[in-house]
Short mmCIF file of C-alpha atoms and ligand atoms in Angstrom, two decimals:
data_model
loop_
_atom_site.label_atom_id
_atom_site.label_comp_id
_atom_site.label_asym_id
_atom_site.label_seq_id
_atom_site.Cartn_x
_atom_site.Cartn_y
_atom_site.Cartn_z
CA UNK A 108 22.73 10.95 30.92
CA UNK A 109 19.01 10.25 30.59
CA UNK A 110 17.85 6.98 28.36
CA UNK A 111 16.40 8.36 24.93
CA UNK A 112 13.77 7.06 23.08
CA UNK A 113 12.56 7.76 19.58
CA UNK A 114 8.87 8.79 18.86
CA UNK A 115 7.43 8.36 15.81
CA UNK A 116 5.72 11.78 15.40
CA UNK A 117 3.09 13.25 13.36
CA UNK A 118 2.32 16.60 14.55
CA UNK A 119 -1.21 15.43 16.09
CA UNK A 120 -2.82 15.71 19.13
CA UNK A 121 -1.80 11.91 20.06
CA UNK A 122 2.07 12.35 19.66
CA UNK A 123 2.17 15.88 20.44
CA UNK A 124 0.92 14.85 24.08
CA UNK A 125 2.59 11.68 23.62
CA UNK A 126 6.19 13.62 24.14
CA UNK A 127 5.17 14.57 27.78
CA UNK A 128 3.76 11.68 28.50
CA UNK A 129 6.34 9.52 27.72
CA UNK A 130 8.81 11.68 29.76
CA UNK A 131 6.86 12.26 32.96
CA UNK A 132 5.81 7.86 32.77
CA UNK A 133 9.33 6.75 31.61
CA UNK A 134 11.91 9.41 32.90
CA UNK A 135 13.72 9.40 29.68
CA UNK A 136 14.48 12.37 26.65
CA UNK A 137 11.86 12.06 23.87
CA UNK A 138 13.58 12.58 20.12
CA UNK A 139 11.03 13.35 17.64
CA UNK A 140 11.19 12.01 14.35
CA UNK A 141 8.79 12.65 11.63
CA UNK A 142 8.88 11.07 8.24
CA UNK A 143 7.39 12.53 5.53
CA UNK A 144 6.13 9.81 2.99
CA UNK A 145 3.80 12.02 0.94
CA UNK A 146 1.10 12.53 3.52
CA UNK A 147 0.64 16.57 2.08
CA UNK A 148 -0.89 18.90 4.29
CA UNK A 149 1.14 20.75 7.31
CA UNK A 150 4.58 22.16 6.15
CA UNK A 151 7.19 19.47 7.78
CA UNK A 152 9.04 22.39 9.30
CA UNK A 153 6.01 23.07 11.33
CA UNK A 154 5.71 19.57 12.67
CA UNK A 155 9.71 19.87 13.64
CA UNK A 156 9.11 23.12 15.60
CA UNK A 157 6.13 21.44 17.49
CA UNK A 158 7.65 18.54 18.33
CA UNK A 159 10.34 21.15 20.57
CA UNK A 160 7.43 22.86 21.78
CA UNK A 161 6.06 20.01 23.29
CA UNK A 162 9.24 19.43 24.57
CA UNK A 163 11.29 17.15 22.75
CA UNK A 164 15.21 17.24 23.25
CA UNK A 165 15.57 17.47 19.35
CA UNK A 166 13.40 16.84 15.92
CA UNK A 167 14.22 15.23 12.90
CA UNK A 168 12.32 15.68 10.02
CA UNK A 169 13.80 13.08 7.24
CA UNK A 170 12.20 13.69 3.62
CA UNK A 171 11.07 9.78 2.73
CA UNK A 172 9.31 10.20 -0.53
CA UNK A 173 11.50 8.75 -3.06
CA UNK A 174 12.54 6.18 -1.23
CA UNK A 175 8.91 5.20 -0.06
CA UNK A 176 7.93 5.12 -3.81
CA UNK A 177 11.13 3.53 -4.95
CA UNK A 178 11.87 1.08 -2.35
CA UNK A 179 8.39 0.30 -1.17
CA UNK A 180 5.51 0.98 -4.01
CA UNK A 181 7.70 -0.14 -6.70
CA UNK A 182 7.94 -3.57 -5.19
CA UNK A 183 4.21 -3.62 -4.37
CA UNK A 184 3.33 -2.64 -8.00
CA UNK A 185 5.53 -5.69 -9.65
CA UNK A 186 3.10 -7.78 -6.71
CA UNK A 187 0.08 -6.44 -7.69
CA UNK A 188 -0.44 -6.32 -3.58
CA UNK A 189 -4.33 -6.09 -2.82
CA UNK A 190 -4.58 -7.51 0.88
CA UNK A 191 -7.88 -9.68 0.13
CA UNK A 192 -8.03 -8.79 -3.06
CA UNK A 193 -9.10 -4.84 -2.55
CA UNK A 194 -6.56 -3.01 -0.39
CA UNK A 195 -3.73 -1.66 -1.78
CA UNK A 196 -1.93 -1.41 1.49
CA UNK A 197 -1.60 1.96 1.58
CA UNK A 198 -0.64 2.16 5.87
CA UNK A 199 0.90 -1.46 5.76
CA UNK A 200 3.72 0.01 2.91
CA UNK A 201 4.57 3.16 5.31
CA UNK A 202 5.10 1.13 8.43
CA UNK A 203 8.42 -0.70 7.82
CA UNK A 204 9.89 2.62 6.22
CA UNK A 205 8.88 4.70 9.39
CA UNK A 206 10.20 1.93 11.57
CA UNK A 207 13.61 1.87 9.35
CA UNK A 208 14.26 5.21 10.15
CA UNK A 209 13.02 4.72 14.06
CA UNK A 210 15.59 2.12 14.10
CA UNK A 211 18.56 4.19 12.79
CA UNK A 212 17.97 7.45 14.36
CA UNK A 213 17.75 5.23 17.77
CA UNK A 214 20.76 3.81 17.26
CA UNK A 215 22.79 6.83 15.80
CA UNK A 216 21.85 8.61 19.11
CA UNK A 217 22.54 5.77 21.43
CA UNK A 218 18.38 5.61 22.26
CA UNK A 219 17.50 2.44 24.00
CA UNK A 220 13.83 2.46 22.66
CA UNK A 221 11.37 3.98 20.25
CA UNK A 222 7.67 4.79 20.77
CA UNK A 223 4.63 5.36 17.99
CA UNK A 224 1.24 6.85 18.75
CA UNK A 225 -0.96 3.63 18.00
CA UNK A 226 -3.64 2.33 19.92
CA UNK A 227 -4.07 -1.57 21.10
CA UNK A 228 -6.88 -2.66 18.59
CA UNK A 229 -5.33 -2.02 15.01
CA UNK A 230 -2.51 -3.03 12.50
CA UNK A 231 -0.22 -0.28 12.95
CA UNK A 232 1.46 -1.21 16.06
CA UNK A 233 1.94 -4.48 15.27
CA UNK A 234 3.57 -3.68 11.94
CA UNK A 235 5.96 -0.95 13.54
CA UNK A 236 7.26 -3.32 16.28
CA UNK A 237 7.44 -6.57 14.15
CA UNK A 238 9.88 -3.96 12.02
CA UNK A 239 11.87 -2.77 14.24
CA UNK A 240 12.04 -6.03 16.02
CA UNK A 241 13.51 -7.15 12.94
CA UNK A 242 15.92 -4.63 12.09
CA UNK A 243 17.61 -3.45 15.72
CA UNK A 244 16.04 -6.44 18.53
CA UNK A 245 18.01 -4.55 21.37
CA UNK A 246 15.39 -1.56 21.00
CA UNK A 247 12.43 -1.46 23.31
CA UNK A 248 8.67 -0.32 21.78
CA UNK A 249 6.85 1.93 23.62
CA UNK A 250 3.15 2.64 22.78
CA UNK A 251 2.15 5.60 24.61
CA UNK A 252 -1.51 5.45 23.59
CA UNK A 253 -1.86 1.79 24.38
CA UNK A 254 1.06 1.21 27.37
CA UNK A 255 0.50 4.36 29.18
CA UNK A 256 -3.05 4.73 29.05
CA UNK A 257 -3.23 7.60 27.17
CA UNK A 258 -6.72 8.23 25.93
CA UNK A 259 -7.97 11.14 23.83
CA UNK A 260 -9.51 13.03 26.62
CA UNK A 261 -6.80 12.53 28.72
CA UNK A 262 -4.88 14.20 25.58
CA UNK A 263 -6.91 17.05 25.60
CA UNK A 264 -6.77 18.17 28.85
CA UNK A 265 -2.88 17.31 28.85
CA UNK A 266 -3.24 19.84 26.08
CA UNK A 267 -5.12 22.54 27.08
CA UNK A 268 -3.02 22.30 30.93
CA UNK A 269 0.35 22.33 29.77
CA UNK A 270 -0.49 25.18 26.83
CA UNK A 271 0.77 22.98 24.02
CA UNK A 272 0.65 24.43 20.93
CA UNK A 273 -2.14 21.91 19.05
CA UNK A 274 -4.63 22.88 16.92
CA UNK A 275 -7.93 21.33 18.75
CA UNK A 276 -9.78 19.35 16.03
CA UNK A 277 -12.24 17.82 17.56
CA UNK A 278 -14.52 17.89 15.04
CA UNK A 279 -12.77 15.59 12.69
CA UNK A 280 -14.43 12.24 13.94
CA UNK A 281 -12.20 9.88 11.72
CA UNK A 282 -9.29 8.34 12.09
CA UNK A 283 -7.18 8.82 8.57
CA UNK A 284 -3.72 8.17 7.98
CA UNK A 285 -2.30 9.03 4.04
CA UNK A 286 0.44 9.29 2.05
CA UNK A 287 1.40 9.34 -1.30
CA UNK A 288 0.08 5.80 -1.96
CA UNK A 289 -3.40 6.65 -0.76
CA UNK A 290 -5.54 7.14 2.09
CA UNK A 291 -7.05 5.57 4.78
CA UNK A 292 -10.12 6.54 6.72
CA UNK A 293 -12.12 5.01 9.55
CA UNK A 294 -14.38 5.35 12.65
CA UNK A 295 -17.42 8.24 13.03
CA UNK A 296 -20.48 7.19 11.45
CA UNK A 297 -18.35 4.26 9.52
CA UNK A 298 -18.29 2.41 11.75
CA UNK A 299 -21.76 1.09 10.68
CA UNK A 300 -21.14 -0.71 7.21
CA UNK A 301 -24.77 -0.13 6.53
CA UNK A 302 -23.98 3.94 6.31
CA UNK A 303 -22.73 4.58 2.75
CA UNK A 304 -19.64 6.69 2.57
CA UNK A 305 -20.37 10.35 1.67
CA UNK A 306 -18.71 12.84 -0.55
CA UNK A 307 -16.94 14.60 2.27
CA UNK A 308 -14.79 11.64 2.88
CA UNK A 309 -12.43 12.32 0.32
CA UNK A 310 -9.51 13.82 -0.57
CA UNK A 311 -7.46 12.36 -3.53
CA UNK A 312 -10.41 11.74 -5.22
CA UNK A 313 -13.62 13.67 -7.06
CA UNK A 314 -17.26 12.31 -7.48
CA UNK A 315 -17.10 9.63 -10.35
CA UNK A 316 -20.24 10.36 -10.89
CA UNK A 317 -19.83 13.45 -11.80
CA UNK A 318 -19.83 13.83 -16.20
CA UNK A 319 -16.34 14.71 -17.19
CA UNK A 320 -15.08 14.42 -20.51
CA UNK A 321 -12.18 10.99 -20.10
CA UNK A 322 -8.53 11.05 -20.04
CA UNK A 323 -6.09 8.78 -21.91
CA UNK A 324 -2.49 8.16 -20.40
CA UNK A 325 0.16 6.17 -21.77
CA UNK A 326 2.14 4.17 -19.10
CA UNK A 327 5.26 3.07 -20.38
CA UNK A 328 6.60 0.19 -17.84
CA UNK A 329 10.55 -1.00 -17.84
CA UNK A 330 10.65 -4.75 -15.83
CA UNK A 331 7.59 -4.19 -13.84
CA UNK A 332 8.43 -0.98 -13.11
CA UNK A 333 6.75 2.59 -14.56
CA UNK A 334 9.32 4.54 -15.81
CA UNK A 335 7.01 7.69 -18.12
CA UNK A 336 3.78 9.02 -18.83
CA UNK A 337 2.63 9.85 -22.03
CA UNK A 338 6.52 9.51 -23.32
CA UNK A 339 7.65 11.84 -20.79
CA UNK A 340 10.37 10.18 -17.96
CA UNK A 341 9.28 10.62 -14.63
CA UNK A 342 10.73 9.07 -11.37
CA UNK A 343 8.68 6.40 -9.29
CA UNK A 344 7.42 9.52 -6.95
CA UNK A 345 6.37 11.61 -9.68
CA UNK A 346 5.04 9.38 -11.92
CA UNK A 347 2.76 8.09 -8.41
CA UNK A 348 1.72 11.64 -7.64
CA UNK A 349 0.87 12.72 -11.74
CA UNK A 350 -1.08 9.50 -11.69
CA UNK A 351 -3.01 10.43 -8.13
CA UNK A 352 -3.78 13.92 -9.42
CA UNK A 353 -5.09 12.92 -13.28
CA UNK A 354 -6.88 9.20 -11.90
CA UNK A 355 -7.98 11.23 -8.77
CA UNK A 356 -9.73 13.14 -10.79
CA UNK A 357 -12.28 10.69 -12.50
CA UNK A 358 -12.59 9.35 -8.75
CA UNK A 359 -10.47 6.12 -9.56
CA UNK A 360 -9.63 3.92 -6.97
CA UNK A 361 -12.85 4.98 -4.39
CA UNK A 362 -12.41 1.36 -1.78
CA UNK A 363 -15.21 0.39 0.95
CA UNK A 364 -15.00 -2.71 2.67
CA UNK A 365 -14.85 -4.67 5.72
CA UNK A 366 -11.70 -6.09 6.01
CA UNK A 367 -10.35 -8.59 8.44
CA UNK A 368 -7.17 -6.71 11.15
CA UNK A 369 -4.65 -9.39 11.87
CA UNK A 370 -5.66 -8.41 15.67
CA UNK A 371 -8.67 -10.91 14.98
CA UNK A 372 -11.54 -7.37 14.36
CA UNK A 373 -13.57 -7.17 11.32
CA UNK A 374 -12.91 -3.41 10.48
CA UNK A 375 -15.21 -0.88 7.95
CA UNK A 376 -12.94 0.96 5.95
CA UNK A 377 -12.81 3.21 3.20
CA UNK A 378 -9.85 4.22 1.18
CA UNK A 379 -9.10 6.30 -1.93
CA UNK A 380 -5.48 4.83 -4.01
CA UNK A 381 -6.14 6.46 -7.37
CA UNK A 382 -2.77 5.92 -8.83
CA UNK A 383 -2.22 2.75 -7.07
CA UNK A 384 -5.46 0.95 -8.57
CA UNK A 385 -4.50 2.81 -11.79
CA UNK A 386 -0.85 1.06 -11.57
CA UNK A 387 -2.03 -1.88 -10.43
CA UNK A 388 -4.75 -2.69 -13.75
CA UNK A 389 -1.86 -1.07 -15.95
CA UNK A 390 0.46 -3.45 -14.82
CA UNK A 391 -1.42 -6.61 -14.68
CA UNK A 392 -2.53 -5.87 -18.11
CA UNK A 393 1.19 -5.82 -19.52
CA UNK A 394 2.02 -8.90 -17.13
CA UNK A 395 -1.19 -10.34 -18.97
CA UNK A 396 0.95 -9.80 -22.35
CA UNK A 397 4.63 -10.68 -21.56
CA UNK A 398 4.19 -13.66 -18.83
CA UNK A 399 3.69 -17.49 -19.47
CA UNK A 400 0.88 -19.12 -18.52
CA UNK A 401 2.00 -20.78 -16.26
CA UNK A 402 3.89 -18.38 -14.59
CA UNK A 403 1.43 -15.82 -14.33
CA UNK A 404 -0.81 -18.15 -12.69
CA UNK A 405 1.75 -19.00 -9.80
CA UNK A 406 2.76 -15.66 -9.31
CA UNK A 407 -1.07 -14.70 -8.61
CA UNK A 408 -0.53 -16.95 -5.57
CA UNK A 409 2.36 -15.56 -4.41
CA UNK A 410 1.23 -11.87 -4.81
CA UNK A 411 -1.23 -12.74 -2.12
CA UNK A 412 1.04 -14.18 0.00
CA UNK A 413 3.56 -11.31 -0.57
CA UNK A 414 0.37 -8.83 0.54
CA UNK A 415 -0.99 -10.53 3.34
CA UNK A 416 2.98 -10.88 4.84
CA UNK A 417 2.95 -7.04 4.21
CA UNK A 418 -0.24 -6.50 5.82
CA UNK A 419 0.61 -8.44 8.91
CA UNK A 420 3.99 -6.15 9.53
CA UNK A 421 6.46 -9.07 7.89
CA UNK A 422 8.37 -6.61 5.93
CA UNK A 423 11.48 -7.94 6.80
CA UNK A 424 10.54 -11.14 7.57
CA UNK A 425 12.76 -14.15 5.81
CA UNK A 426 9.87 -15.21 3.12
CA UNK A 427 8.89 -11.93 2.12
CA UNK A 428 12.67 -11.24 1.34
CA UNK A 429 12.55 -15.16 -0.75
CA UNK A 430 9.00 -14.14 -2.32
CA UNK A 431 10.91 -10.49 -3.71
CA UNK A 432 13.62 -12.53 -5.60
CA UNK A 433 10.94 -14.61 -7.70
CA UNK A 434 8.64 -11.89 -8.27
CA UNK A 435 11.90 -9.19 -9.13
CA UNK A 436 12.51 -12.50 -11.46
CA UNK A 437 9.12 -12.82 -13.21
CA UNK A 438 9.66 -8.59 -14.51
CA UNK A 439 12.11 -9.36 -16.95
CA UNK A 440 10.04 -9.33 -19.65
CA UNK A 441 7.55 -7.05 -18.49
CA UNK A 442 8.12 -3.91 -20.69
CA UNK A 443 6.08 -2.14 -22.96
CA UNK A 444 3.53 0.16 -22.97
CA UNK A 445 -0.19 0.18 -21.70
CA UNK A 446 -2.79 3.15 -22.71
CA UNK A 447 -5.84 3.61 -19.94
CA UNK A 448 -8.79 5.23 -20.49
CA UNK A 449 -9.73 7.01 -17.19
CA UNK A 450 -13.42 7.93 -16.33
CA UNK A 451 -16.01 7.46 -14.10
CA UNK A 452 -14.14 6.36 -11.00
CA UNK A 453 -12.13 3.56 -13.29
CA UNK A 454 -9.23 3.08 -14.72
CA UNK A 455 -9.80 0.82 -18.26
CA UNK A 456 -6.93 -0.66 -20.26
CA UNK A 457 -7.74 0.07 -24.22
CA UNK A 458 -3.98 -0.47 -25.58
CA UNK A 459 -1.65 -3.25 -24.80
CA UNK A 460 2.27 -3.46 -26.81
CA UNK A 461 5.36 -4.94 -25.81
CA UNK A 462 8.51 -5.75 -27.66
CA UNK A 463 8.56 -8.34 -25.37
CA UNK A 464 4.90 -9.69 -26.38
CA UNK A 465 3.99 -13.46 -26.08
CA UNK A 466 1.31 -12.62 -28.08
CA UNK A 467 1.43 -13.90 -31.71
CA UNK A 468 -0.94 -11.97 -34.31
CA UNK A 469 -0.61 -15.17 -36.84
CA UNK A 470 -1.10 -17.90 -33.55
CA UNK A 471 -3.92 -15.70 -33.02
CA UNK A 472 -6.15 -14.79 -36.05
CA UNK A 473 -8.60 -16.22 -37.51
CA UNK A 474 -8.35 -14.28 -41.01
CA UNK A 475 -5.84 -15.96 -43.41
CA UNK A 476 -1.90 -15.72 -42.50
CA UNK A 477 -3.34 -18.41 -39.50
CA UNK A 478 -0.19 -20.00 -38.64
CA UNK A 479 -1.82 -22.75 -36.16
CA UNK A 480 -1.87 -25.92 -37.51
CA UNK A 481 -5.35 -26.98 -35.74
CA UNK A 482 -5.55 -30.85 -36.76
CA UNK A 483 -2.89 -30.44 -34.12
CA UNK A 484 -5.28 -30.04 -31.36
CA UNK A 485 -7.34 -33.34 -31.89
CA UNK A 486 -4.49 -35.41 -30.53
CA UNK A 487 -3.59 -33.44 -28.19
CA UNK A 488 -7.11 -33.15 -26.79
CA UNK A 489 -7.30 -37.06 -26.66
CA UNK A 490 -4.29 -37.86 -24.35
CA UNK A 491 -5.10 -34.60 -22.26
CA UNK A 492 -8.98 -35.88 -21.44
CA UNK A 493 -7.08 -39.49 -20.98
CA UNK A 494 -6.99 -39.21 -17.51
CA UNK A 495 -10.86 -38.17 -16.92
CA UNK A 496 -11.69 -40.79 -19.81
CA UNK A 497 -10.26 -43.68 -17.68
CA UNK A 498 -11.50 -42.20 -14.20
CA UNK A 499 -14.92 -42.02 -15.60
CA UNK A 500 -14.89 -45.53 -17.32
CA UNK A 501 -13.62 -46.43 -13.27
CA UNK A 502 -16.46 -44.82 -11.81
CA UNK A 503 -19.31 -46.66 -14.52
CA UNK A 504 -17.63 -50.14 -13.45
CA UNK A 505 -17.58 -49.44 -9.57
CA UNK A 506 -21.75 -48.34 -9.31
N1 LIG B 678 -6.81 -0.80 8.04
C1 LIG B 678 -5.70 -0.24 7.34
C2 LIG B 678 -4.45 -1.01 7.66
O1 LIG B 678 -4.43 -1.70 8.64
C3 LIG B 678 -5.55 1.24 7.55
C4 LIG B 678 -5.02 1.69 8.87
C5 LIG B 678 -5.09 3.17 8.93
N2 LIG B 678 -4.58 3.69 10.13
C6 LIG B 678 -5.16 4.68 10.81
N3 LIG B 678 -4.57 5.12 11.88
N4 LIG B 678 -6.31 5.19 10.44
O2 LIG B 678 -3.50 -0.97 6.93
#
């Protein structure tokens, strides 16, 4: 029997060709598997059928949503995950959950390998291959586009000679990848961070500049984690997609930057995460309201650490599994509810509560019913300026 090996498929022109290519370079039967993680558009039994076309020995379509959003966005949420400070890791969350399923299907059908349609220069590959390096090391990655030289012409007129059933769109000059946390989009006239971004880039998102009357939303959160809308329950998934569709409309969550690939390239890209950056300032906000000082102020430290692990394909690394227990650990408190105001391509917090509040009206006011015994704070200014006091007195003696 001929080796297998497990392609990560999309439908596109890349994998599509990628099927033959693989066969004809490596002599072995290509599986298809496509994983739908929210990225919309073509119907899933589509993609299936042209993945046989194209002449793979079998399809598998596996339905991923709810576990993406449960398994994956959840735990980025209760990190607050912005890879340097802006990017909500929208293709660095999908990664390790393709590659999960890579890795079982490969071993449930005896493959000895797995491909994916990446090129050499990006993220991507690395973060499907550190993954599945991690999860089933007997397994072999393949990279089609970057091992076998297969080049976008050369996909074209693979295409066109071997009649295979791809819709031919040229004309789309980006490269975007999406799903249900957001979208990604690069290349074309990007590619110059002096060109602004134009209206046609986007998808989840309308002008913010556009004059629409706001939206208010109540986010009710349970430990970290956002469990209605307005009072009404909704799962992770559905609570993600409501969120992308009402945000999404006042253009929340619109990203450009330049942002630094872990393959050493400075990259211009632009995303749209509407519900993600609306999460993201919802939960801070109650985090603001239920954590300690202190912690909160470590854990901002570690959420950067937890994203730039994520970003750089360490999913299942060792420390990102250590760094999940604390931060799982900080949530217990953080419950309550946060109202957001959304308009003009933000998402505002105007209503903060929490049975769980550290926040003390009577600490707090300065009308009467103050609780805080301020003569308090003259002693306990003293002995903390002690240490600067001597320092100083050090540093008048020593000139
Ligand atoms: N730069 C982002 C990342 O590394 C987005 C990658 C998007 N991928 C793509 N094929 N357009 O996570």
């Amino acid at each position: 029997m001929a080796e297998r090996v497990v392609l990560a498929y999309s439908g596109g022109l890349d994998t599509s060709v990628g099927i033959g290519w693989l066969k004809d370079a490596t002599g072995k039967e290509v599986v298809a598997l496509a994983v739908d993680v929210g990225q919309g558009g073509e119907d899933m039994d589509d993609i299936r059928q042209r993945a046989l076309d194209c002449g793979a020995v079998e399809a598998i379509v596996v339905d991923a949503r709810d576990e993406f959003a449960s398994d994956y966005l959840m735990p980025s949420l209760k990190a607050n995950a912005l890879y340097q400070k802006r990017y909500p890791l929208v293709s660095a969350l999908s990664r390790p959950l393709i590659s999960k399923h890579l890795a079982r299907v490969a071993r449930e059908l005896g493959a000895d390998s797995v491909a994916h349609g990446c090129t050499g220069k990006g993220n991507d590959q690395v973060r499907f291959e550190a993954a599945v390096a991690a999860l089933a090391p007997e397994l072999t990655s393949i990279a089609p586009v970057r091992d076998l030289a297969l080049t976008r012409d050369k996909a074209i007129v693979y295409a066109n000679k071997h009649n295979l059933p791809i819709r031919q769109s040229a004309a789309n000059p980006y490269s975007i990848d999406k799903n249900v946390w957001g979208r990604a989009v690069e290349t074309g006239f990007l590619e110059d961070p002096w060109n602004a971004p134009i209206e046609d880039l986007y998808e989840y998102t309308q002008d913010p500049n556009v004059n629409r009357e706001a939206d208010e939303i109540v986010i009710t959160f349970e430990r970290g984690i956002p469990v209605a809308l307005d009072g009404v329950a909704y799962s992770p998934l559905a609570i993600v997609e409501e969120l992308n569709a009402v945000a999404g409309k006042h253009g929340v969550g619109r990203i450009d930057v330049v942002e630094d690939r872990l393959v050493g390239i400075k990259s211009r890209e632009v995303y749209e995460a509407p519900a993600a950056i609306a999460l993201i300032a919802a939960h801070e906000a109650l985090e603001a309201l239920t954590l300690e000082r202190d912690l909160g102020r470590y854990k901002r430290g570690v959420e950067a650490e937890w994203a730039n692990l994520v970003y750089d394909g360490l999913w299942f690394s060792s420390l990102k599994r250590s760094l999940d227990v604390f931060i799982d650990d900080t949530q217990r408190y953080v419950s309550g509810e946060i109202r957001l105001l959304l308009q003009g391509g933000r998402a505002v917090v105007t209503g903060q509560k929490s049975a769980e509040s550290l926040y003390d009206f009577d600490l707090a006011t300065y009308d009467t019913g103050d609780t805080f015994d301020q003569s308090l704070s003259k002693g306990f200014i003293e002995i903390w300026s002690l240490p600067s006091k001597i320092s100083a007195r050090r540093e008048a003696s020593s000139n």
